[in-house]
PDB file of C-alpha atoms in Angstrom:
ATOM      1  CA  MET Q  22     -26.699  28.754   9.081  1.00  0.00           C
ATOM      2  CA  THR Q  23     -27.834  25.340  10.286  1.00  0.00           C
ATOM      3  CA  PRO Q  24     -25.006  22.895  11.940  1.00  0.00           C
ATOM      4  CA  LEU Q  25     -25.838  20.363   9.135  1.00  0.00           C
ATOM      5  CA  LEU Q  26     -25.202  23.187   6.458  1.00  0.00           C
ATOM      6  CA  ILE Q  27     -21.991  24.028   8.040  1.00  0.00           C
ATOM      7  CA  GLY Q  28     -20.744  20.521   8.446  1.00  0.00           C
ATOM      8  CA  LEU Q  29     -21.764  19.915   4.715  1.00  0.00           C
ATOM      9  CA  MET Q  30     -19.785  22.958   3.743  1.00  0.00           C
ATOM     10  CA  VAL Q  31     -16.692  22.015   5.724  1.00  0.00           C
ATOM     11  CA  PHE Q  32     -16.616  18.323   4.460  1.00  0.00           C
ATOM     12  CA  VAL Q  33     -17.217  19.373   0.763  1.00  0.00           C
ATOM     13  CA  GLY Q  34     -14.239  21.676   1.010  1.00  0.00           C
ATOM     14  CA  VAL Q  35     -11.914  19.023   2.446  1.00  0.00           C
ATOM     15  CA  ALA Q  36     -13.107  16.526   0.197  1.00  0.00           C
ATOM     16  CA  ALA Q  37     -12.462  19.095  -2.960  1.00  0.00           C
ATOM     17  CA  LEU Q  38      -8.927  19.803  -1.641  1.00  0.00           C
ATOM     18  CA  VAL Q  39      -7.848  16.105  -1.125  1.00  0.00           C
ATOM     19  CA  GLY Q  40      -9.486  15.488  -4.603  1.00  0.00           C
ATOM     20  CA  ALA Q  41      -7.660  18.239  -6.228  1.00  0.00           C
ATOM     21  CA  VAL Q  42      -4.161  17.088  -4.661  1.00  0.00           C
ATOM     22  CA  SER Q  43      -4.808  13.349  -5.763  1.00  0.00           C
ATOM     23  CA  LEU Q  44      -5.501  14.575  -9.305  1.00  0.00           C
ATOM     24  CA  PHE Q  45      -2.430  16.725  -9.526  1.00  0.00           C
ATOM     25  CA  LEU Q  46      -0.172  14.394  -7.984  1.00  0.00           C
ATOM     26  CA  ARG Q  47      -1.118  11.075  -9.773  1.00  0.00           C
ATOM     27  CA  ASP Q  48       0.811   9.780 -12.533  1.00  0.00           C
ATOM     28  CA  LYS Q  49      -0.808   9.547 -16.108  1.00  0.00           C
ATOM     29  CA  PRO Q  50       1.812   8.155 -18.188  1.00  0.00           C
ATOM     30  CA  ALA Q  51       0.841   5.191 -20.798  1.00  0.00           C
ATOM     31  CA  SER Q  52       1.503   1.903 -19.628  1.00  0.00           C
ATOM     32  CA  ARG Q  53       4.601  -0.218 -20.471  1.00  0.00           C
ATOM     33  CA  ILE Q  54       2.579  -2.481 -22.583  1.00  0.00           C
ATOM     34  CA  GLU Q  55       0.987   0.479 -24.678  1.00  0.00           C
ATOM     35  CA  ASN Q  56       4.284   2.152 -25.062  1.00  0.00           C
ATOM     36  CA  ARG Q  57       5.781  -1.308 -26.525  1.00  0.00           C
ATOM     37  CA  LEU Q  58       2.804  -1.643 -28.726  1.00  0.00           C
ATOM     38  CA  ASP Q  59       3.066   1.911 -30.117  1.00  0.00           C
ATOM     39  CA  LEU Q  60       6.570   1.095 -30.759  1.00  0.00           C
ATOM     40  CA  LEU Q  61       6.130  -2.035 -32.663  1.00  0.00           C
ATOM     41  CA  THR Q  62       3.081  -0.536 -34.803  1.00  0.00           C
ATOM     42  CA  GLY Q  63       5.114   2.643 -35.684  1.00  0.00           C
ATOM     43  CA  THR Q  64       2.558   4.919 -33.960  1.00  0.00           C
ATOM     44  CA  ASN Q  65       3.757   7.632 -31.827  1.00  0.00           C
ATOM     45  CA  VAL Q  66       7.472   6.092 -31.828  1.00  0.00           C
ATOM     46  CA  SER Q  67       9.165   9.141 -30.384  1.00  0.00           C
ATOM     47  CA  ALA Q  68       6.917   9.121 -27.437  1.00  0.00           C
ATOM     48  CA  ALA Q  69       7.333   5.351 -26.918  1.00  0.00           C
ATOM     49  CA  LYS Q  70      11.049   5.518 -27.213  1.00  0.00           C
ATOM     50  CA  GLU Q  71      11.243   8.334 -24.801  1.00  0.00           C
ATOM     51  CA  ALA Q  72       9.164   6.444 -22.230  1.00  0.00           C
ATOM     52  CA  LEU Q  73      11.034   3.285 -22.683  1.00  0.00           C
ATOM     53  CA  SER Q  74      14.444   5.037 -22.185  1.00  0.00           C
ATOM     54  CA  LYS Q  75      13.565   6.477 -18.917  1.00  0.00           C
ATOM     55  CA  GLU Q  76      13.057   3.105 -17.633  1.00  0.00           C
ATOM     56  CA  THR Q  77      15.808   2.812 -15.070  1.00  0.00           C
ATOM     57  CA  SER Q  78      17.435  -0.748 -14.500  1.00  0.00           C
ATOM     58  CA  ILE Q  79      16.610  -2.312 -11.012  1.00  0.00           C
ATOM     59  CA  LEU Q  80      20.165  -3.123 -10.940  1.00  0.00           C
ATOM     60  CA  SER Q  81      21.112   0.440 -10.354  1.00  0.00           C
ATOM     61  CA  GLN Q  82      18.790   0.404  -7.090  1.00  0.00           C
ATOM     62  CA  PRO Q  83      20.257  -0.973  -3.777  1.00  0.00           C
ATOM     63  CA  LEU Q  84      18.498  -3.942  -2.491  1.00  0.00           C
ATOM     64  CA  ASP Q  85      18.004  -2.460   0.961  1.00  0.00           C
ATOM     65  CA  ASP Q  86      16.700   0.726  -0.335  1.00  0.00           C
ATOM     66  CA  GLY Q  87      13.919   0.855   2.088  1.00  0.00           C
ATOM     67  CA  VAL Q  88      11.111   3.481   1.713  1.00  0.00           C
ATOM     68  CA  GLY Q  89      11.261   5.980   4.238  1.00  0.00           C
ATOM     69  CA  MET Q  90       8.251   7.518   6.137  1.00  0.00           C
ATOM     70  CA  PHE Q  91       8.124  10.588   4.007  1.00  0.00           C
ATOM     71  CA  GLN Q  92       8.443   8.947   0.774  1.00  0.00           C
ATOM     72  CA  SER Q  93       5.854   6.249   1.761  1.00  0.00           C
ATOM     73  CA  PHE Q  94       3.540   9.190   2.450  1.00  0.00           C
ATOM     74  CA  LEU Q  95       3.978  10.785  -0.750  1.00  0.00           C
ATOM     75  CA  GLU Q  96       3.511   7.543  -2.670  1.00  0.00           C
ATOM     76  CA  ARG Q  97       0.191   7.296  -1.223  1.00  0.00           C
ATOM     77  CA  PHE Q  98      -0.930  10.168  -3.357  1.00  0.00           C
ATOM     78  CA  ASN Q  99      -0.215   8.071  -6.567  1.00  0.00           C
ATOM     79  CA  VAL Q 100      -3.812   6.838  -6.458  1.00  0.00           C
ATOM     80  CA  ALA Q 101      -3.631   4.676  -9.577  1.00  0.00           C
ATOM     81  CA  LEU Q 102      -0.741   2.683  -8.310  1.00  0.00           C
ATOM     82  CA  LEU Q 103      -2.497   2.537  -4.838  1.00  0.00           C
ATOM     83  CA  PHE Q 104      -5.581   0.931  -6.408  1.00  0.00           C
ATOM     84  CA  GLU Q 105      -3.276  -1.460  -8.326  1.00  0.00           C
ATOM     85  CA  GLN Q 106      -1.517  -2.514  -5.544  1.00  0.00           C
ATOM     86  CA  ALA Q 107      -4.632  -3.119  -3.638  1.00  0.00           C
ATOM     87  CA  ASP Q 108      -6.266  -5.071  -6.669  1.00  0.00           C
ATOM     88  CA  ALA Q 109      -9.273  -2.628  -6.403  1.00  0.00           C
ATOM     89  CA  ASN Q 110     -11.310  -2.082  -9.554  1.00  0.00           C
ATOM     90  CA  LEU Q 111     -11.563   1.820  -8.814  1.00  0.00           C
ATOM     91  CA  ASN Q 112     -10.737   4.933 -10.203  1.00  0.00           C
ATOM     92  CA  VAL Q 113     -10.221   8.413  -8.487  1.00  0.00           C
ATOM     93  CA  GLY Q 114     -13.784   9.530  -9.550  1.00  0.00           C
ATOM     94  CA  LYS Q 115     -15.644   6.591  -7.891  1.00  0.00           C
ATOM     95  CA  PHE Q 116     -13.311   6.760  -4.985  1.00  0.00           C
ATOM     96  CA  LEU Q 117     -14.106  10.365  -4.225  1.00  0.00           C
ATOM     97  CA  ALA Q 118     -17.752   9.768  -4.932  1.00  0.00           C
ATOM     98  CA  VAL Q 119     -18.000   6.993  -2.517  1.00  0.00           C
ATOM     99  CA  SER Q 120     -15.991   8.999   0.160  1.00  0.00           C
ATOM    100  CA  ALA Q 121     -18.072  12.044  -0.301  1.00  0.00           C
ATOM    101  CA  VAL Q 122     -21.276   9.950   0.044  1.00  0.00           C
ATOM    102  CA  LEU Q 123     -19.904   8.369   3.041  1.00  0.00           C
ATOM    103  CA  GLY Q 124     -19.036  11.732   4.662  1.00  0.00           C
ATOM    104  CA  GLY Q 125     -22.444  13.138   3.996  1.00  0.00           C
ATOM    105  CA  LEU Q 126     -24.123  10.032   5.628  1.00  0.00           C
ATOM    106  CA  GLY Q 127     -22.088  10.370   8.515  1.00  0.00           C
ATOM    107  CA  ILE Q 128     -22.811  14.149   9.111  1.00  0.00           C
ATOM    108  CA  ALA Q 129     -26.522  13.425   8.493  1.00  0.00           C
ATOM    109  CA  LEU Q 130     -26.474  10.606  11.102  1.00  0.00           C
ATOM    110  CA  ALA Q 131     -24.686  12.956  13.421  1.00  0.00           C
ATOM    111  CA  VAL Q 132     -27.206  15.841  13.137  1.00  0.00           C
ATOM    112  CA  ILE Q 133     -29.958  13.145  13.572  1.00  0.00           C
ATOM    113  CA  ILE Q 134     -28.577  11.888  17.058  1.00  0.00           C
ATOM    114  CA  HIS Q 135     -27.991  15.336  17.850  1.00  0.00           C
ATOM    115  CA  ILE Q 136     -24.302  15.506  18.258  1.00  0.00           C
ATOM    116  CA  HIS Q 137     -22.488  18.891  18.841  1.00  0.00           C
ATOM    117  CA  PRO Q 138     -22.009  20.949  15.757  1.00  0.00           C
ATOM    118  CA  ALA Q 139     -18.400  21.281  16.534  1.00  0.00           C
ATOM    119  CA  LEU Q 140     -17.951  17.643  15.971  1.00  0.00           C
ATOM    120  CA  LEU Q 141     -19.928  17.429  12.733  1.00  0.00           C
ATOM    121  CA  PRO Q 142     -16.585  17.794  10.510  1.00  0.00           C
ATOM    122  CA  LEU Q 143     -14.726  15.315  12.480  1.00  0.00           C
ATOM    123  CA  VAL Q 144     -17.619  12.948  11.925  1.00  0.00           C
ATOM    124  CA  GLY Q 145     -17.787  13.703   8.240  1.00  0.00           C
ATOM    125  CA  VAL Q 146     -13.913  13.388   7.756  1.00  0.00           C
ATOM    126  CA  GLY Q 147     -13.730  10.008   9.632  1.00  0.00           C
ATOM    127  CA  MET Q 148     -16.787   8.541   7.664  1.00  0.00           C
ATOM    128  CA  GLY Q 149     -15.327   9.873   4.325  1.00  0.00           C
ATOM    129  CA  SER Q 150     -11.950   8.280   5.004  1.00  0.00           C
ATOM    130  CA  LEU Q 151     -13.475   4.907   5.533  1.00  0.00           C
ATOM    131  CA  PRO Q 152     -12.599   4.032   1.644  1.00  0.00           C
ATOM    132  CA  LEU Q 153      -9.129   5.008   2.051  1.00  0.00           C
ATOM    133  CA  PHE Q 154      -8.611   2.811   4.993  1.00  0.00           C
ATOM    134  CA  TRP Q 155     -10.276  -0.079   3.264  1.00  0.00           C
ATOM    135  CA  ILE Q 156      -7.903   0.348   0.272  1.00  0.00           C
ATOM    136  CA  LEU Q 157      -4.780   0.548   2.568  1.00  0.00           C
ATOM    137  CA  PHE Q 158      -5.845  -2.522   4.354  1.00  0.00           C
ATOM    138  CA  ARG Q 159      -6.405  -4.386   1.082  1.00  0.00           C
ATOM    139  CA  ARG Q 160      -3.129  -3.368  -0.108  1.00  0.00           C
ATOM    140  CA  LYS Q 161      -1.182  -4.509   2.986  1.00  0.00           C
ATOM    141  CA  ARG Q 162      -3.204  -8.003   3.136  1.00  0.00           C
ATOM    142  CA  ARG Q 163      -2.227  -8.511  -0.665  1.00  0.00           C
ATOM    143  CA  ILE Q 164       1.372  -7.773  -0.302  1.00  0.00           C
ATOM    144  CA  LYS Q 165       1.503 -10.034   2.886  1.00  0.00           C
ATOM    145  CA  ALA Q 166      -0.116 -12.815   1.066  1.00  0.00           C
ATOM    146  CA  PHE Q 167       2.246 -12.271  -1.826  1.00  0.00           C
ATOM    147  CA  ALA Q 168       5.454 -12.538   0.453  1.00  0.00           C
ATOM    148  CA  ALA Q 169       4.097 -15.731   2.119  1.00  0.00           C
ATOM    149  CA  GLN Q 170       3.462 -17.489  -1.409  1.00  0.00           C
ATOM    150  CA  LEU Q 171       7.011 -16.187  -2.883  1.00  0.00           C
ATOM    151  CA  PRO Q 172       8.926 -19.227  -1.243  1.00  0.00           C
ATOM    152  CA  ASP Q 173       6.711 -22.005  -2.934  1.00  0.00           C
ATOM    153  CA  ALA Q 174       6.674 -20.030  -6.250  1.00  0.00           C
ATOM    154  CA  LEU Q 175      10.437 -19.838  -6.343  1.00  0.00           C
ATOM    155  CA  GLU Q 176      10.712 -23.529  -5.310  1.00  0.00           C
ATOM    156  CA  MET Q 177       8.275 -24.203  -8.390  1.00  0.00           C
ATOM    157  CA  LEU Q 178      10.298 -22.066 -10.610  1.00  0.00           C
ATOM    158  CA  ALA Q 179      13.485 -23.820  -9.782  1.00  0.00           C
ATOM    159  CA  ARG Q 180      11.817 -27.467 -10.182  1.00  0.00           C
ATOM    160  CA  GLY Q 181      10.805 -26.339 -13.685  1.00  0.00           C
ATOM    161  CA  LEU Q 182      14.222 -25.094 -14.441  1.00  0.00           C
ATOM    162  CA  ARG Q 183      15.920 -28.361 -13.540  1.00  0.00           C
ATOM    163  CA  SER Q 184      13.492 -30.482 -15.756  1.00  0.00           C
ATOM    164  CA  GLY Q 185      14.690 -28.284 -18.734  1.00  0.00           C
ATOM    165  CA  GLN Q 186      11.771 -25.785 -19.049  1.00  0.00           C
ATOM    166  CA  SER Q 187      12.577 -22.185 -19.641  1.00  0.00           C
ATOM    167  CA  LEU Q 188      11.788 -19.245 -17.055  1.00  0.00           C
ATOM    168  CA  ALA Q 189       8.808 -18.096 -19.252  1.00  0.00           C
ATOM    169  CA  PHE Q 190       7.207 -21.481 -18.824  1.00  0.00           C
ATOM    170  CA  GLY Q 191       7.977 -21.539 -15.053  1.00  0.00           C
ATOM    171  CA  PHE Q 192       6.002 -18.026 -14.742  1.00  0.00           C
ATOM    172  CA  ASN Q 193       3.156 -19.574 -16.672  1.00  0.00           C
ATOM    173  CA  MET Q 194       3.176 -22.520 -14.420  1.00  0.00           C
ATOM    174  CA  VAL Q 195       3.141 -20.638 -11.365  1.00  0.00           C
ATOM    175  CA  SER Q 196       0.147 -18.655 -12.770  1.00  0.00           C
ATOM    176  CA  HIS Q 197      -1.925 -21.869 -13.285  1.00  0.00           C
ATOM    177  CA  GLU Q 198      -0.867 -23.684 -10.184  1.00  0.00           C
ATOM    178  CA  MET Q 199      -0.798 -20.859  -7.647  1.00  0.00           C
ATOM    179  CA  PRO Q 200      -3.771 -18.690  -6.515  1.00  0.00           C
ATOM    180  CA  ALA Q 201      -3.637 -15.019  -6.512  1.00  0.00           C
ATOM    181  CA  PRO Q 202      -2.070 -12.606  -5.882  1.00  0.00           C
ATOM    182  CA  ILE Q 203       1.234 -14.352  -6.875  1.00  0.00           C
ATOM    183  CA  GLY Q 204      -0.447 -16.375  -9.590  1.00  0.00           C
ATOM    184  CA  ARG Q 205      -2.132 -13.370 -11.168  1.00  0.00           C
ATOM    185  CA  GLU Q 206       1.289 -11.293 -11.014  1.00  0.00           C
ATOM    186  CA  PHE Q 207       3.342 -14.044 -12.519  1.00  0.00           C
ATOM    187  CA  GLY Q 208       0.561 -14.580 -15.163  1.00  0.00           C
ATOM    188  CA  ARG Q 209       0.976 -10.899 -16.013  1.00  0.00           C
ATOM    189  CA  VAL Q 210       4.696 -10.985 -16.309  1.00  0.00           C
ATOM    190  CA  PHE Q 211       4.080 -14.088 -18.773  1.00  0.00           C
ATOM    191  CA  GLU Q 212       1.546 -12.262 -20.942  1.00  0.00           C
ATOM    192  CA  GLU Q 213       3.659  -9.137 -21.053  1.00  0.00           C
ATOM    193  CA  GLN Q 214       6.440 -10.943 -22.409  1.00  0.00           C
ATOM    194  CA  ASN Q 215       4.147 -12.588 -24.979  1.00  0.00           C
ATOM    195  CA  LEU Q 216       3.072  -9.153 -25.998  1.00  0.00           C
ATOM    196  CA  GLY Q 217       6.814  -8.151 -26.693  1.00  0.00           C
ATOM    197  CA  LEU Q 218       7.854  -6.467 -23.441  1.00  0.00           C
ATOM    198  CA  ALA Q 219      11.347  -7.294 -22.286  1.00  0.00           C
ATOM    199  CA  MET Q 220      11.752  -9.383 -19.489  1.00  0.00           C
ATOM    200  CA  ASP Q 221      13.675  -6.823 -17.290  1.00  0.00           C
ATOM    201  CA  GLU Q 222      10.978  -4.143 -17.586  1.00  0.00           C
ATOM    202  CA  SER Q 223       8.096  -6.611 -16.787  1.00  0.00           C
ATOM    203  CA  LEU Q 224       9.983  -7.702 -13.625  1.00  0.00           C
ATOM    204  CA  LYS Q 225      10.761  -4.298 -12.651  1.00  0.00           C
ATOM    205  CA  ALA Q 226       7.062  -3.456 -13.005  1.00  0.00           C
ATOM    206  CA  MET Q 227       6.103  -6.276 -10.928  1.00  0.00           C
ATOM    207  CA  THR Q 228       8.480  -4.957  -8.146  1.00  0.00           C
ATOM    208  CA  ASN Q 229       6.623  -1.383  -8.562  1.00  0.00           C
ATOM    209  CA  ARG Q 230       3.121  -3.231  -8.053  1.00  0.00           C
ATOM    210  CA  ILE Q 231       4.517  -5.277  -5.272  1.00  0.00           C
ATOM    211  CA  PRO Q 232       6.981  -3.368  -2.982  1.00  0.00           C
ATOM    212  CA  ASN Q 233       8.491  -6.497  -1.300  1.00  0.00           C
ATOM    213  CA  LEU Q 234      12.391  -6.680  -0.602  1.00  0.00           C
ATOM    214  CA  ASP Q 235      12.528 -10.446  -1.140  1.00  0.00           C
ATOM    215  CA  LEU Q 236      10.821  -9.928  -4.642  1.00  0.00           C
ATOM    216  CA  LYS Q 237      13.548  -7.387  -5.150  1.00  0.00           C
ATOM    217  CA  PHE Q 238      16.077 -10.099  -4.562  1.00  0.00           C
ATOM    218  CA  PHE Q 239      14.563 -12.545  -6.809  1.00  0.00           C
ATOM    219  CA  VAL Q 240      14.155  -9.890  -9.583  1.00  0.00           C
ATOM    220  CA  THR Q 241      17.648  -8.918  -9.213  1.00  0.00           C
ATOM    221  CA  ALA Q 242      19.016 -12.423  -9.439  1.00  0.00           C
ATOM    222  CA  VAL Q 243      17.151 -13.177 -12.645  1.00  0.00           C
ATOM    223  CA  ILE Q 244      18.268 -10.139 -14.469  1.00  0.00           C
ATOM    224  CA  LEU Q 245      21.970 -10.796 -13.224  1.00  0.00           C
ATOM    225  CA  GLN Q 246      21.484 -14.449 -14.279  1.00  0.00           C
ATOM    226  CA  ARG Q 247      20.287 -13.367 -17.852  1.00  0.00           C
ATOM    227  CA  GLN Q 248      23.243 -10.894 -18.313  1.00  0.00           C
ATOM    228  CA  THR Q 249      26.012 -12.999 -16.805  1.00  0.00           C
ATOM    229  CA  GLY Q 250      24.764 -16.754 -16.641  1.00  0.00           C
ATOM    230  CA  GLY Q 251      25.048 -19.126 -13.733  1.00  0.00           C
ATOM    231  CA  ASP Q 252      22.740 -21.847 -12.117  1.00  0.00           C
ATOM    232  CA  LEU Q 253      19.500 -20.047 -11.838  1.00  0.00           C
ATOM    233  CA  ALA Q 254      17.734 -22.829  -9.999  1.00  0.00           C
ATOM    234  CA  GLU Q 255      20.291 -23.077  -7.261  1.00  0.00           C
ATOM    235  CA  ILE Q 256      19.941 -19.246  -6.947  1.00  0.00           C
ATOM    236  CA  LEU Q 257      16.219 -19.624  -6.526  1.00  0.00           C
ATOM    237  CA  ASP Q 258      16.568 -22.394  -3.832  1.00  0.00           C
ATOM    238  CA  LYS Q 259      18.790 -20.154  -1.915  1.00  0.00           C
ATOM    239  CA  ILE Q 260      16.518 -17.151  -2.094  1.00  0.00           C
ATOM    240  CA  GLY Q 261      13.578 -19.425  -1.003  1.00  0.00           C
ATOM    241  CA  ASN Q 262      15.571 -20.562   2.043  1.00  0.00           C
ATOM    242  CA  LEU Q 263      16.467 -17.224   2.860  1.00  0.00           C
ATOM    243  CA  ILE Q 264      12.950 -16.142   2.742  1.00  0.00           C
ATOM    244  CA  ARG Q 265      11.662 -19.011   4.966  1.00  0.00           C
ATOM    245  CA  ASP Q 266      14.424 -18.072   7.499  1.00  0.00           C
ATOM    246  CA  ARG Q 267      13.302 -14.619   7.566  1.00  0.00           C
ATOM    247  CA  PHE Q 268       9.735 -15.566   8.186  1.00  0.00           C
ATOM    248  CA  ARG Q 269      10.970 -17.867  11.008  1.00  0.00           C
ATOM    249  CA  ILE Q 270      13.023 -15.057  12.545  1.00  0.00           C
ATOM    250  CA  TRP Q 271      10.182 -12.438  11.931  1.00  0.00           C
ATOM    251  CA  GLY Q 272       7.601 -14.774  13.856  1.00  0.00           C
ATOM    252  CA  GLN Q 273       9.885 -14.792  16.861  1.00  0.00           C
ATOM    253  CA  VAL Q 274      10.370 -11.160  16.776  1.00  0.00           C
ATOM    254  CA  GLN Q 275       6.584 -10.717  16.565  1.00  0.00           C
ATOM    255  CA  ALA Q 276       6.360 -12.903  19.840  1.00  0.00           C
ATOM    256  CA  LEU Q 277       8.893 -10.968  21.577  1.00  0.00           C
ATOM    257  CA  THR Q 278       7.312  -7.817  20.714  1.00  0.00           C
ATOM    258  CA  GLY Q 279       3.648  -8.761  21.243  1.00  0.00           C
ATOM    259  CA  GLU Q 280       3.363  -6.888  24.686  1.00  0.00           C
ATOM    260  CA  GLY Q 281       4.773  -3.861  23.531  1.00  0.00           C
ATOM    261  CA  ARG Q 282       2.486  -3.644  20.612  1.00  0.00           C
ATOM    262  CA  LEU Q 283      -0.646  -4.572  22.689  1.00  0.00           C
ATOM    263  CA  SER Q 284       0.519  -1.761  25.137  1.00  0.00           C
ATOM    264  CA  GLY Q 285       0.603   0.696  22.337  1.00  0.00           C
ATOM    265  CA  VAL Q 286      -2.706  -0.242  21.050  1.00  0.00           C
ATOM    266  CA  VAL Q 287      -4.248   0.317  24.551  1.00  0.00           C
ATOM    267  CA  LEU Q 288      -2.365   3.637  25.098  1.00  0.00           C
ATOM    268  CA  LEU Q 289      -3.540   4.925  21.900  1.00  0.00           C
ATOM    269  CA  ALA Q 290      -7.058   3.706  22.168  1.00  0.00           C
ATOM    270  CA  LEU Q 291      -7.758   4.995  25.701  1.00  0.00           C
ATOM    271  CA  PRO Q 292      -7.904   8.721  24.960  1.00  0.00           C
ATOM    272  CA  PHE Q 293     -10.485   8.304  22.325  1.00  0.00           C
ATOM    273  CA  VAL Q 294     -12.573   5.688  24.639  1.00  0.00           C
ATOM    274  CA  LEU Q 295     -12.531   8.152  27.657  1.00  0.00           C
ATOM    275  CA  PHE Q 296     -13.733  10.905  25.149  1.00  0.00           C
ATOM    276  CA  LEU Q 297     -16.582   9.088  24.270  1.00  0.00           C
ATOM    277  CA  ALA Q 298     -17.358   8.021  27.766  1.00  0.00           C
ATOM    278  CA  VAL Q 299     -16.995  11.543  29.174  1.00  0.00           C
ATOM    279  CA  TYR Q 300     -19.236  12.746  26.158  1.00  0.00           C
ATOM    280  CA  GLN Q 301     -21.982  10.777  27.139  1.00  0.00           C
ATOM    281  CA  LEU Q 302     -21.673  11.279  31.062  1.00  0.00           C
ATOM    282  CA  ASN Q 303     -20.967  14.969  30.930  1.00  0.00           C
ATOM    283  CA  HIS Q 304     -21.630  16.648  27.595  1.00  0.00           C
ATOM    284  CA  ASP Q 305     -20.971  20.180  28.766  1.00  0.00           C
ATOM    285  CA  TYR Q 306     -17.884  19.346  30.456  1.00  0.00           C
ATOM    286  CA  LEU Q 307     -16.231  18.084  27.508  1.00  0.00           C
ATOM    287  CA  MET Q 308     -17.504  20.814  24.910  1.00  0.00           C
ATOM    288  CA  THR Q 309     -15.340  23.201  26.945  1.00  0.00           C
ATOM    289  CA  LEU Q 310     -12.525  21.822  24.683  1.00  0.00           C
ATOM    290  CA  PHE Q 311     -14.160  23.227  21.714  1.00  0.00           C
ATOM    291  CA  THR Q 312     -15.738  26.195  22.828  1.00  0.00           C
ATOM    292  CA  ASP Q 313     -12.914  27.908  25.029  1.00  0.00           C
ATOM    293  CA  PRO Q 314      -9.742  29.162  23.416  1.00  0.00           C
ATOM    294  CA  LEU Q 315      -7.482  27.418  25.796  1.00  0.00           C
ATOM    295  CA  GLY Q 316      -9.568  24.273  25.410  1.00  0.00           C
ATOM    296  CA  THR Q 317      -8.703  24.079  21.846  1.00  0.00           C
ATOM    297  CA  LYS Q 318      -4.953  24.596  22.415  1.00  0.00           C
ATOM    298  CA  MET Q 319      -5.088  21.802  24.717  1.00  0.00           C
ATOM    299  CA  LEU Q 320      -6.881  19.583  22.338  1.00  0.00           C
ATOM    300  CA  ALA Q 321      -4.469  20.432  19.556  1.00  0.00           C
ATOM    301  CA  VAL Q 322      -1.344  19.718  21.844  1.00  0.00           C
ATOM    302  CA  ALA Q 323      -3.187  16.378  23.090  1.00  0.00           C
ATOM    303  CA  VAL Q 324      -3.560  15.199  19.388  1.00  0.00           C
ATOM    304  CA  ALA Q 325       0.041  16.177  18.439  1.00  0.00           C
ATOM    305  CA  MET Q 326       1.315  14.132  21.470  1.00  0.00           C
ATOM    306  CA  GLN Q 327      -0.904  11.348  20.599  1.00  0.00           C
ATOM    307  CA  ILE Q 328       0.469  11.203  16.970  1.00  0.00           C
ATOM    308  CA  LEU Q 329       4.075  11.493  18.539  1.00  0.00           C
ATOM    309  CA  GLY Q 330       3.571   8.655  21.005  1.00  0.00           C
ATOM    310  CA  ALA Q 331       2.144   6.626  18.316  1.00  0.00           C
ATOM    311  CA  LEU Q 332       5.265   7.252  16.013  1.00  0.00           C
ATOM    312  CA  VAL Q 333       7.621   6.387  18.876  1.00  0.00           C
ATOM    313  CA  ILE Q 334       5.952   3.234  19.899  1.00  0.00           C
ATOM    314  CA  ARG Q 335       5.770   2.111  16.272  1.00  0.00           C
ATOM    315  CA  HIS Q 336       9.423   2.811  16.070  1.00  0.00           C
ATOM    316  CA  ILE Q 337      10.362   0.714  19.187  1.00  0.00           C
ATOM    317  CA  VAL Q 338       8.280  -2.573  18.249  1.00  0.00           C
ATOM    318  CA  ASN Q 339       8.820  -2.304  14.426  1.00  0.00           C
ATOM    319  CA  ILE Q 340      12.009  -4.404  14.284  1.00  0.00           C
ATOM    320  CA  LYS Q 341      13.353  -4.700  10.865  1.00  0.00           C
ATOM    321  CA  VAL Q 342      14.223  -8.486   9.848  1.00  0.00           C
TER     322      VAL Q 342
END
C-alpha cells in the first residue's frame, strides 16, 4: 500500500471515531422556546412539562462553582453548545466535512513535498484539527468581549430602572445601543420573554451560552430581586463596580505574570522548532525516533512530559481573580 493510502486510511478512521463520539455525546433536546410554544399551543404537553420541570434554578448553584478541567473537557463534546457559544453558523456535519477535507489536503500536500510516511497521520490530524481550534478561538474571544461589555450594560440597565422603565425595556435598550455579543444576547433574552418564556429560565439559558462568573452574579441578583424585592439599580451599580475592580486587578496580575507566560510559550515551542530544524538538517537521524522501538518509547515519554509541563506552567501563571 502506498504511503498516501495509509495516511488517508488512518485519518479517516480517526475522523470517524471523533465524529461518532461527538454525535453520541451531544445534546439533542428541544429548545426552551420550542417547549414553551408546545406548552402554550397544547401540542406535546407532557413532553414540554417534563422538559420544563427539569430546569434547575440558578439559585441552587454556587456562584463560585468554577468549571474543573475534566468537566470543561467533557463540555467540549457538546458540539451544538460549542457552536452557539462561538456564534458559528455550523452544524456537526459541516464541521466534520471541513475537518476531513483539510486533513486530506494536508496529507496530500505532505506526500507532494515528500514527508516521511510515518509523519503523514500527524499532518492529517493537525490539519483536520484546525477548524476545532478556530471554533475554540472564536468562543474564547466572544466570551472575553462579552465580559468587557458587561459593566457598561449593567450601568445602562441601572439608569433605565432609575428613570422608571422596566427591566425588560432595559434589556431591549441594551440590545439596540450596544454591539454584539452582549447586544445580541440581551436582545435574545428580550425576545424570549415576548414569546412567553419566564425571565428566570431565559437568564439561566444566557448563563449557559456565556459561561462568565460576573454574568452569573448579575443573573442571581436579578432573580433574587424579583423574588424578594429591593433596589435593583443600586445592586447593578455595585456589581458593575465590582467587575471593573476585578478587571483592574486582573490587568495587574497579567503584567506581573507576563514573564512566566512568555517563558512557558518559549519552552513549549522549543521542542517543535528543534524537531523541524533537525528534520531539515539530518532527516535520517530524526527518523530513528519513529523506526526504532526505543525511539518510539522516548518520543511518547517526551510528548507526555511536554503535556505535563504545559499543565504545570498553566497552573502557575493562571491566577484566579
